[in-house]
Coordinates of C-alpha atoms in Angstrom, one line a residue:
X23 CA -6.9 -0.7 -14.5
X24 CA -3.9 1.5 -13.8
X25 CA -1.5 -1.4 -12.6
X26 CA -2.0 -3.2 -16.2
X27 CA -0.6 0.1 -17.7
X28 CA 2.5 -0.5 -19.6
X29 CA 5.0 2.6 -19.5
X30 CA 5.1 5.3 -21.9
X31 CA 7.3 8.1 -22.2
X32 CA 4.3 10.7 -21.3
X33 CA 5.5 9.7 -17.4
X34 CA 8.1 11.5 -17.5
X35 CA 6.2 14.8 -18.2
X36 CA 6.9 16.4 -14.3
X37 CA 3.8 17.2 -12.4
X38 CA 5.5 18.9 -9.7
X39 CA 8.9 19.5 -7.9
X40 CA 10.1 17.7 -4.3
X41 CA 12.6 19.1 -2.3
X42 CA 14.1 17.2 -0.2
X43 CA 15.6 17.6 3.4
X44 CA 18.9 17.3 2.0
X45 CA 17.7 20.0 -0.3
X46 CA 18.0 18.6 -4.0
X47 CA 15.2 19.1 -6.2
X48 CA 13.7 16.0 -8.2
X49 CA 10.9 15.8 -10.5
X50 CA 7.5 14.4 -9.1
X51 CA 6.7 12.1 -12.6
X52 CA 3.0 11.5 -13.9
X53 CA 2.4 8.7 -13.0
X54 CA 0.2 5.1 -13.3
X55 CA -0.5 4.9 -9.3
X56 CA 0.7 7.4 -7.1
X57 CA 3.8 7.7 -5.5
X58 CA 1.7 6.8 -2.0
X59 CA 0.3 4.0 -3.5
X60 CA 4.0 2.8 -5.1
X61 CA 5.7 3.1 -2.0
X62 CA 3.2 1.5 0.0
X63 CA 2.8 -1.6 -2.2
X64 CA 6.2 -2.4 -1.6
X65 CA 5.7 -2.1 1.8
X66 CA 2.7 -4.4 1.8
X67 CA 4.8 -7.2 0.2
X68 CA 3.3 -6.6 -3.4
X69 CA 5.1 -5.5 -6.6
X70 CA 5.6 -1.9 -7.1
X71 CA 5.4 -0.5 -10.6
X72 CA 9.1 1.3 -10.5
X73 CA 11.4 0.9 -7.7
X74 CA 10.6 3.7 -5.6
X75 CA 13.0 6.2 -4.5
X76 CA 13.9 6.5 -0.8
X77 CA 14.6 9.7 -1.5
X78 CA 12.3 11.8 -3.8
X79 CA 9.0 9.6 -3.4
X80 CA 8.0 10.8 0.2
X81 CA 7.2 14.2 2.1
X82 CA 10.2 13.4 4.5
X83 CA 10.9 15.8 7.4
X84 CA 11.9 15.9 11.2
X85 CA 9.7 17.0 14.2
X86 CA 10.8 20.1 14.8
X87 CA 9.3 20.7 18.3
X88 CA 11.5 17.5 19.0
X89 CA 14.6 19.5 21.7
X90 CA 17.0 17.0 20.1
X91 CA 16.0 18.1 16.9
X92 CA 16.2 21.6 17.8
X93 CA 19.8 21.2 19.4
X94 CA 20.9 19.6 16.4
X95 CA 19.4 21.3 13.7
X96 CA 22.3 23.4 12.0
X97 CA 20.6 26.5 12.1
X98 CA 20.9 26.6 16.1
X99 CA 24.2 25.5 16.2
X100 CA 23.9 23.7 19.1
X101 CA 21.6 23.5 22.2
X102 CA 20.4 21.4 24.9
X103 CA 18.1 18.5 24.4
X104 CA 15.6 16.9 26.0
X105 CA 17.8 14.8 28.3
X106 CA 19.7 17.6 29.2
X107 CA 23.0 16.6 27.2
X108 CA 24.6 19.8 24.9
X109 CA 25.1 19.4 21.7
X110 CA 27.4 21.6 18.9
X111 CA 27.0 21.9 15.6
X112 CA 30.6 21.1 14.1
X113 CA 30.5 23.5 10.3
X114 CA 33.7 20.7 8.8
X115 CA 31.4 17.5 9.0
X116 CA 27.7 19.5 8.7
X117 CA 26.6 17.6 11.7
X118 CA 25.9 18.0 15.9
X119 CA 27.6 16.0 18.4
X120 CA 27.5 15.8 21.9
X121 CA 30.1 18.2 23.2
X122 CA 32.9 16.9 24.2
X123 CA 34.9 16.1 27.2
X124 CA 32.5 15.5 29.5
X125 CA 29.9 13.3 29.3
X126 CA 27.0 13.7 31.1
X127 CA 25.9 10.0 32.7
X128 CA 29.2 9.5 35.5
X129 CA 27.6 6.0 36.6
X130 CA 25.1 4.2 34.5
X131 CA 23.4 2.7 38.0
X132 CA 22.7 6.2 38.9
X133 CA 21.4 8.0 35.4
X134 CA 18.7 9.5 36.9
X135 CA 20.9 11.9 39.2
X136 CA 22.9 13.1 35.5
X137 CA 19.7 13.1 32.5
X138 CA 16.4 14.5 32.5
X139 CA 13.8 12.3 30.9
X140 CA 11.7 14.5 28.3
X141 CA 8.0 14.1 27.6
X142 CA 6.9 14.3 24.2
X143 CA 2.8 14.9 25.3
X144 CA 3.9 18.4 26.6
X145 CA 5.9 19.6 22.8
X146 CA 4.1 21.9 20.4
X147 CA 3.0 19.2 18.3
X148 CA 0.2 21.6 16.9
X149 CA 2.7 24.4 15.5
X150 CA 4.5 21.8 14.5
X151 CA 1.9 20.2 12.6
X152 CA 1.2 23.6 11.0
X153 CA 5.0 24.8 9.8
X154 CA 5.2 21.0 8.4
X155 CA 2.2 19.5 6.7
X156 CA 2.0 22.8 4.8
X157 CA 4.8 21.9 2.7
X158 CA 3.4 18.4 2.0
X159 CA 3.0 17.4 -1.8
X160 CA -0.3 15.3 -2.2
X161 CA 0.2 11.9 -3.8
X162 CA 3.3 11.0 -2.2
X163 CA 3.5 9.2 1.2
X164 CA 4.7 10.3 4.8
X165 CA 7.9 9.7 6.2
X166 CA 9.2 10.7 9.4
X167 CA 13.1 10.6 10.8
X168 CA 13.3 10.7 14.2
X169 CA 16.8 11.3 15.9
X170 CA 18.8 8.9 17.8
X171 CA 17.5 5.6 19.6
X172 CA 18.5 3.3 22.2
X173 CA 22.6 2.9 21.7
X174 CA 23.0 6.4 20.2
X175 CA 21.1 7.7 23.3
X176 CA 23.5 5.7 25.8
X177 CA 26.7 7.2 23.8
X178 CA 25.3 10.5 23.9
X179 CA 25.2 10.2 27.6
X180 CA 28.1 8.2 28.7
X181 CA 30.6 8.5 25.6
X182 CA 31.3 5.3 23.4
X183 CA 33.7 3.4 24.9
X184 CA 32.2 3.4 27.7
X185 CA 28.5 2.8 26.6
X186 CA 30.3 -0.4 24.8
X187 CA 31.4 -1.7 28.6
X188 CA 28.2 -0.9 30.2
X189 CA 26.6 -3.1 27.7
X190 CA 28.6 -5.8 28.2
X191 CA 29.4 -5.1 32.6
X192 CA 27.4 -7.0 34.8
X193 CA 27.6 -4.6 37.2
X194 CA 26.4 -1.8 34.7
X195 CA 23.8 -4.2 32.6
X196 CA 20.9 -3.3 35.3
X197 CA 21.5 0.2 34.9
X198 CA 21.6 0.2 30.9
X199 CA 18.1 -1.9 31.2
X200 CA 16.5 0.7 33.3
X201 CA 17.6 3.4 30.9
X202 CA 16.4 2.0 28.1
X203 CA 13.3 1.5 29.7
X204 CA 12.9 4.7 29.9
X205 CA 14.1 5.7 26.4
X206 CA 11.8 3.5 25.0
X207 CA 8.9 5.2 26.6
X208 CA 9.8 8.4 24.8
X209 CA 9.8 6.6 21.5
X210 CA 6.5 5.1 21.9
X211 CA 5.3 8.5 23.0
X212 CA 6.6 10.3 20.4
X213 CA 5.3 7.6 17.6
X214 CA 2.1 7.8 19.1
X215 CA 2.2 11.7 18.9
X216 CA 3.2 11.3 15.5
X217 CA 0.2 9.2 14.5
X218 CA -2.2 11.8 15.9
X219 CA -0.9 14.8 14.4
X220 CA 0.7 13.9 10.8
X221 CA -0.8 9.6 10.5
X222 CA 2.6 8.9 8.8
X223 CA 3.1 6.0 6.5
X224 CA 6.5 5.2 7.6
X225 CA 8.3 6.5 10.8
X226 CA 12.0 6.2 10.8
X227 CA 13.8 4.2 13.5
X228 CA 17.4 5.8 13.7
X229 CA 20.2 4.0 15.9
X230 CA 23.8 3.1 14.6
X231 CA 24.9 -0.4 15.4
X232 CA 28.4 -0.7 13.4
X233 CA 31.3 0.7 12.2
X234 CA 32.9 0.6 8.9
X235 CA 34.5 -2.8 9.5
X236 CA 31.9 -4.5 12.1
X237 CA 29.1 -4.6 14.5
X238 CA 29.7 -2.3 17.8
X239 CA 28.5 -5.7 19.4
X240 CA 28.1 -9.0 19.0
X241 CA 24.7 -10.5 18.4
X242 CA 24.2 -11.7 21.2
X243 CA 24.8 -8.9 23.2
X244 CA 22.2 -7.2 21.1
X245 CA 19.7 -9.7 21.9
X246 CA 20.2 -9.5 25.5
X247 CA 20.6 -5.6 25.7
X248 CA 18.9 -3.9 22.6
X249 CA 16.4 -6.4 20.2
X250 CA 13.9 -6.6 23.5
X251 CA 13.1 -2.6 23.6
X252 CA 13.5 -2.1 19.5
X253 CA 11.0 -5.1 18.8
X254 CA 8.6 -3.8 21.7
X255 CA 8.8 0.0 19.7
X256 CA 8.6 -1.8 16.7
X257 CA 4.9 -3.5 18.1
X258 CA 3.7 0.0 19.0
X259 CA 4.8 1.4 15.4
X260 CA 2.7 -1.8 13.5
X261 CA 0.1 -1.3 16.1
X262 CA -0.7 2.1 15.5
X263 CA -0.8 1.2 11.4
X264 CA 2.4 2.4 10.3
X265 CA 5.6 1.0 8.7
X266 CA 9.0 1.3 10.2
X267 CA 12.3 1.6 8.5
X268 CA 16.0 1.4 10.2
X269 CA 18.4 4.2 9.9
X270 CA 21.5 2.5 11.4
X271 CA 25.3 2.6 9.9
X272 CA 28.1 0.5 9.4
X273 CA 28.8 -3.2 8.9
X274 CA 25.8 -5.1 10.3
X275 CA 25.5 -8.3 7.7
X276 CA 25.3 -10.5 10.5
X277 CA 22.7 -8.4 12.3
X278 CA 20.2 -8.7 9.7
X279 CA 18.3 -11.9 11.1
X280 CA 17.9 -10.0 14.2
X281 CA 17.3 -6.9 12.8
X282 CA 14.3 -9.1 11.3
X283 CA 13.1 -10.7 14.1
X284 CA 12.8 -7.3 16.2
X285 CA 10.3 -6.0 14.1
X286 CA 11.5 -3.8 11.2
X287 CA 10.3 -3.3 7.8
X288 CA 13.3 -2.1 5.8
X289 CA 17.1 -0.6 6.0
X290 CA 19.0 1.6 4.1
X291 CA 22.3 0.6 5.4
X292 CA 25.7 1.5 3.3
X293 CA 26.9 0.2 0.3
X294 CA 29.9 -1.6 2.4
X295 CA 27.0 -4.1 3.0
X296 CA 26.4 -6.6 0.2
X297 CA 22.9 -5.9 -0.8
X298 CA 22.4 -8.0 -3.7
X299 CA 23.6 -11.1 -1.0
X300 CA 21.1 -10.2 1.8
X301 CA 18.6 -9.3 -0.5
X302 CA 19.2 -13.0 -1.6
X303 CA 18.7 -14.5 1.8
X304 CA 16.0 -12.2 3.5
X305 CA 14.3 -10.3 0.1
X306 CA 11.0 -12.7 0.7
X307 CA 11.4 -10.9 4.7
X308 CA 12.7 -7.6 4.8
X309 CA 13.1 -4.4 2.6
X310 CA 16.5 -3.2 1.3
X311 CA 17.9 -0.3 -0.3
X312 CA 20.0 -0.3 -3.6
X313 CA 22.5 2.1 -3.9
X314 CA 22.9 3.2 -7.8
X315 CA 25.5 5.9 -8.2
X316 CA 27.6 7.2 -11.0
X317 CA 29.7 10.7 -11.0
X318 CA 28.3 13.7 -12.0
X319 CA 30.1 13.5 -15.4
X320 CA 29.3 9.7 -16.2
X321 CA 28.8 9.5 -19.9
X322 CA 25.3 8.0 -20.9
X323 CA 26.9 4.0 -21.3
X324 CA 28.3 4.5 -17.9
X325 CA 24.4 5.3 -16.2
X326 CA 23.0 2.5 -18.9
X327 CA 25.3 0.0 -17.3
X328 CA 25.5 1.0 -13.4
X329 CA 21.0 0.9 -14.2
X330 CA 21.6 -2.6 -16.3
X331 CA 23.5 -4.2 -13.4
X332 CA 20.7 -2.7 -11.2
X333 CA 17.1 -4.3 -13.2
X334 CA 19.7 -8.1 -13.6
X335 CA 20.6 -7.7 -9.9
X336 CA 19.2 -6.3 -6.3
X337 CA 16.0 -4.8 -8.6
X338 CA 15.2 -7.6 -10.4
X339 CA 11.7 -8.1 -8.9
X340 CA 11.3 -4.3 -8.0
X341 CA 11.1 -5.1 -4.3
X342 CA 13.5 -2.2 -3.5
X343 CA 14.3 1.1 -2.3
X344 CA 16.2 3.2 -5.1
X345 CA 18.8 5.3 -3.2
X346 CA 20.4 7.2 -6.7
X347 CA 23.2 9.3 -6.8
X348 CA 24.3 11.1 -10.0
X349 CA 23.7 12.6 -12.7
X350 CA 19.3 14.1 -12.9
X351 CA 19.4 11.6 -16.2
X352 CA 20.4 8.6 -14.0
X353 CA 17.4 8.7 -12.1
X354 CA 15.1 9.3 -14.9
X355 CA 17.3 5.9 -16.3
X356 CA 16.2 3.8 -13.4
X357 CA 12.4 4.4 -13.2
X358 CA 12.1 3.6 -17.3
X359 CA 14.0 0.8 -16.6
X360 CA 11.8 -0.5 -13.5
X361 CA 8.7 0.5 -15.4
X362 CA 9.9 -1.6 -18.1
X363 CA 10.7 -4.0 -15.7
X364 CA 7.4 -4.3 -14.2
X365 CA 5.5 -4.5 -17.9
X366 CA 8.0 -8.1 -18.1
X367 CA 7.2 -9.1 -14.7
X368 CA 3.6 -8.7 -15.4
X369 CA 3.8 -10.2 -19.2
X370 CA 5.4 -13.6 -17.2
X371 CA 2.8 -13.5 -14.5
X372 CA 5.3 -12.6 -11.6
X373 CA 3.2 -9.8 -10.5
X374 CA 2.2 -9.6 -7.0
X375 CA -1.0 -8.1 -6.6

């Protein structure tokens, strides 16, 4: 049975080549199970055989008949998106904002006067489907990033500080509400699209709730104004069979619980988050990612300790996402070491199966 294999070196004879939409190159390994399978057993609460990489274990990519995505995408270098808002592409930072100086939404009561709504039945979801899923690698899973959600959508419209006062106004609170209403039905939609055309695995869930020192808001504001519409996206995702995972920045420790309890299946989050102390407290509930670096000239006892501290810590059970950043060596470092890890887990019977 291919989850009793122990590791042998052999694995690490490449079967193929990933690029990835960051455009790196890693190795596609030979592998027990596949990287599918891998992935997905994590996802499924059970014990993955290495710690899968968030990056270099799926066929990851963006919808492309998506206007946002279009207006964002640095070969445009700007554009319009579905809401109507204009973004540019800014070359120092490698990213689109919204342009500035004059936001879009003048009166939150009144968005529908300022912002289109878009509908993502009427995209090209079948060219779409066709320039994608052609450069999909079999044996590794599907993962989807969709652009901004719910709070990123109200700053692209009204401009931060005063999306932060709208949330917390009671004379703007109605207004936000009905917004989001409609945001959310564009989510669902485009989810729903998504399972039709490409049945992904895992669709991304992308909406920044921090900043580098704390929350945008306070929990509670975030239950009131936010949790209601991500946990009712969240129900659509599960319904239609696939797994979600949170792209959302900054300093959100406190948010976990509630990040939880609206739905989702797993975070990346940055390393200014103490991973190894949430995984601690919510590891038997939710998904995190490690982040394993070393510079690009790390000497081979710096990888073996950064990997060391890894397999005694956050990937001691190898219920994690492996975000590495280094050296090619240090990623081949960390899947021997959470194959090894696995063949101890499954010598003391802490398998889960």
């Amino acid at each position: 049975m291919a989850l009793d294999t122990k590791f042998d070196i052999s694995e690490l004879e490449p079967k193929g080549e990933l690029t990835s939409m960051f455009g790196t190159k890693t190795p596609i390994y030979s592998t027990p199970i596949t990287h599918k399978e891998n992935t997905l057993r994590l996802y499924q609460g059970k014990t993955p055989m290495w710690a899968p990489f968030s990056f270099g274990d799926t066929n990851t990519f963006m919808i492309s008949c998506d206007p946002e995505n279009m207006a964002r995408n640095p070969k445009s270098k700007g554009g319009i998106d579905g809401y109507g808002i204009e973004w540019v592409f800014v070359e120092q930072v490698g990213g689109a904002i919204v342009k500035p100086g004059n936001p879009k939404i003048k009166d939150i009561n009144h968005w529908e006067d300022y912002v289109t709504i878009p509908d993502p039945d009427t995209w090209d979801w079948e060219n779409c489907y066709k320039e994608t899923s052609a450069k999909f690698i079999d044996g590794l899973a599907i993962y989807t990033a969709c652009p901004g959600a719910l709070y990123e959508r109200l700053i692209a419209g009204m401009d931060c500080d005063k999306a932060l006062i709208a949330l917390v106004d009671e004379d703007q609170q109605e207004g936000v509400h009905r917004f989001f209403r409609a945001v959310t039905e564009v989510h669902k939609k485009t989810y729903t699209n998504l399972k039709k055309w490409f049945n992904p695995d895992i669709v991304n869930f992308n909406d920044d709730w921090g900043t580098q020192r704390a929350q945008f808001f306070s929990n509670a504001t975030y239950k009131e104004m936010i949790q209601p519409y991500v946990k009712e996206i969240m129900d659509h995702c599960h319904s239609l069979g696939m797994y979600t995972d949170l792209h959302s920045c900054g300093f959100m420790e406190p948010l976990v619980p509630e990040i939880i309890a609206a739905g989702l299946d797993s975070w990346g989050g940055q390393p200014l988050n103490d991973k190894e102390k949430l995984k601690k407290m919510y590891g038997d509930k939710f998904i995190f990612t490690a982040h394993i670096k070393c510079e690009q000239d790390a000497t081979e006892e710096e990888m073996d300790a950064v990997v060391d501290k890894f397999i005694k810590g956050i990937g001691a059970d190898n219920r994690v996402l492996a975000e590495v950043m280094g050296p090619a060596r240090l990623r081949e470092k960390v899947y021997i070491a959470s194959r090894k890890n696995y063949d101890r887990l499954l010598d003391e019977g802490k398998v889960i199966f």
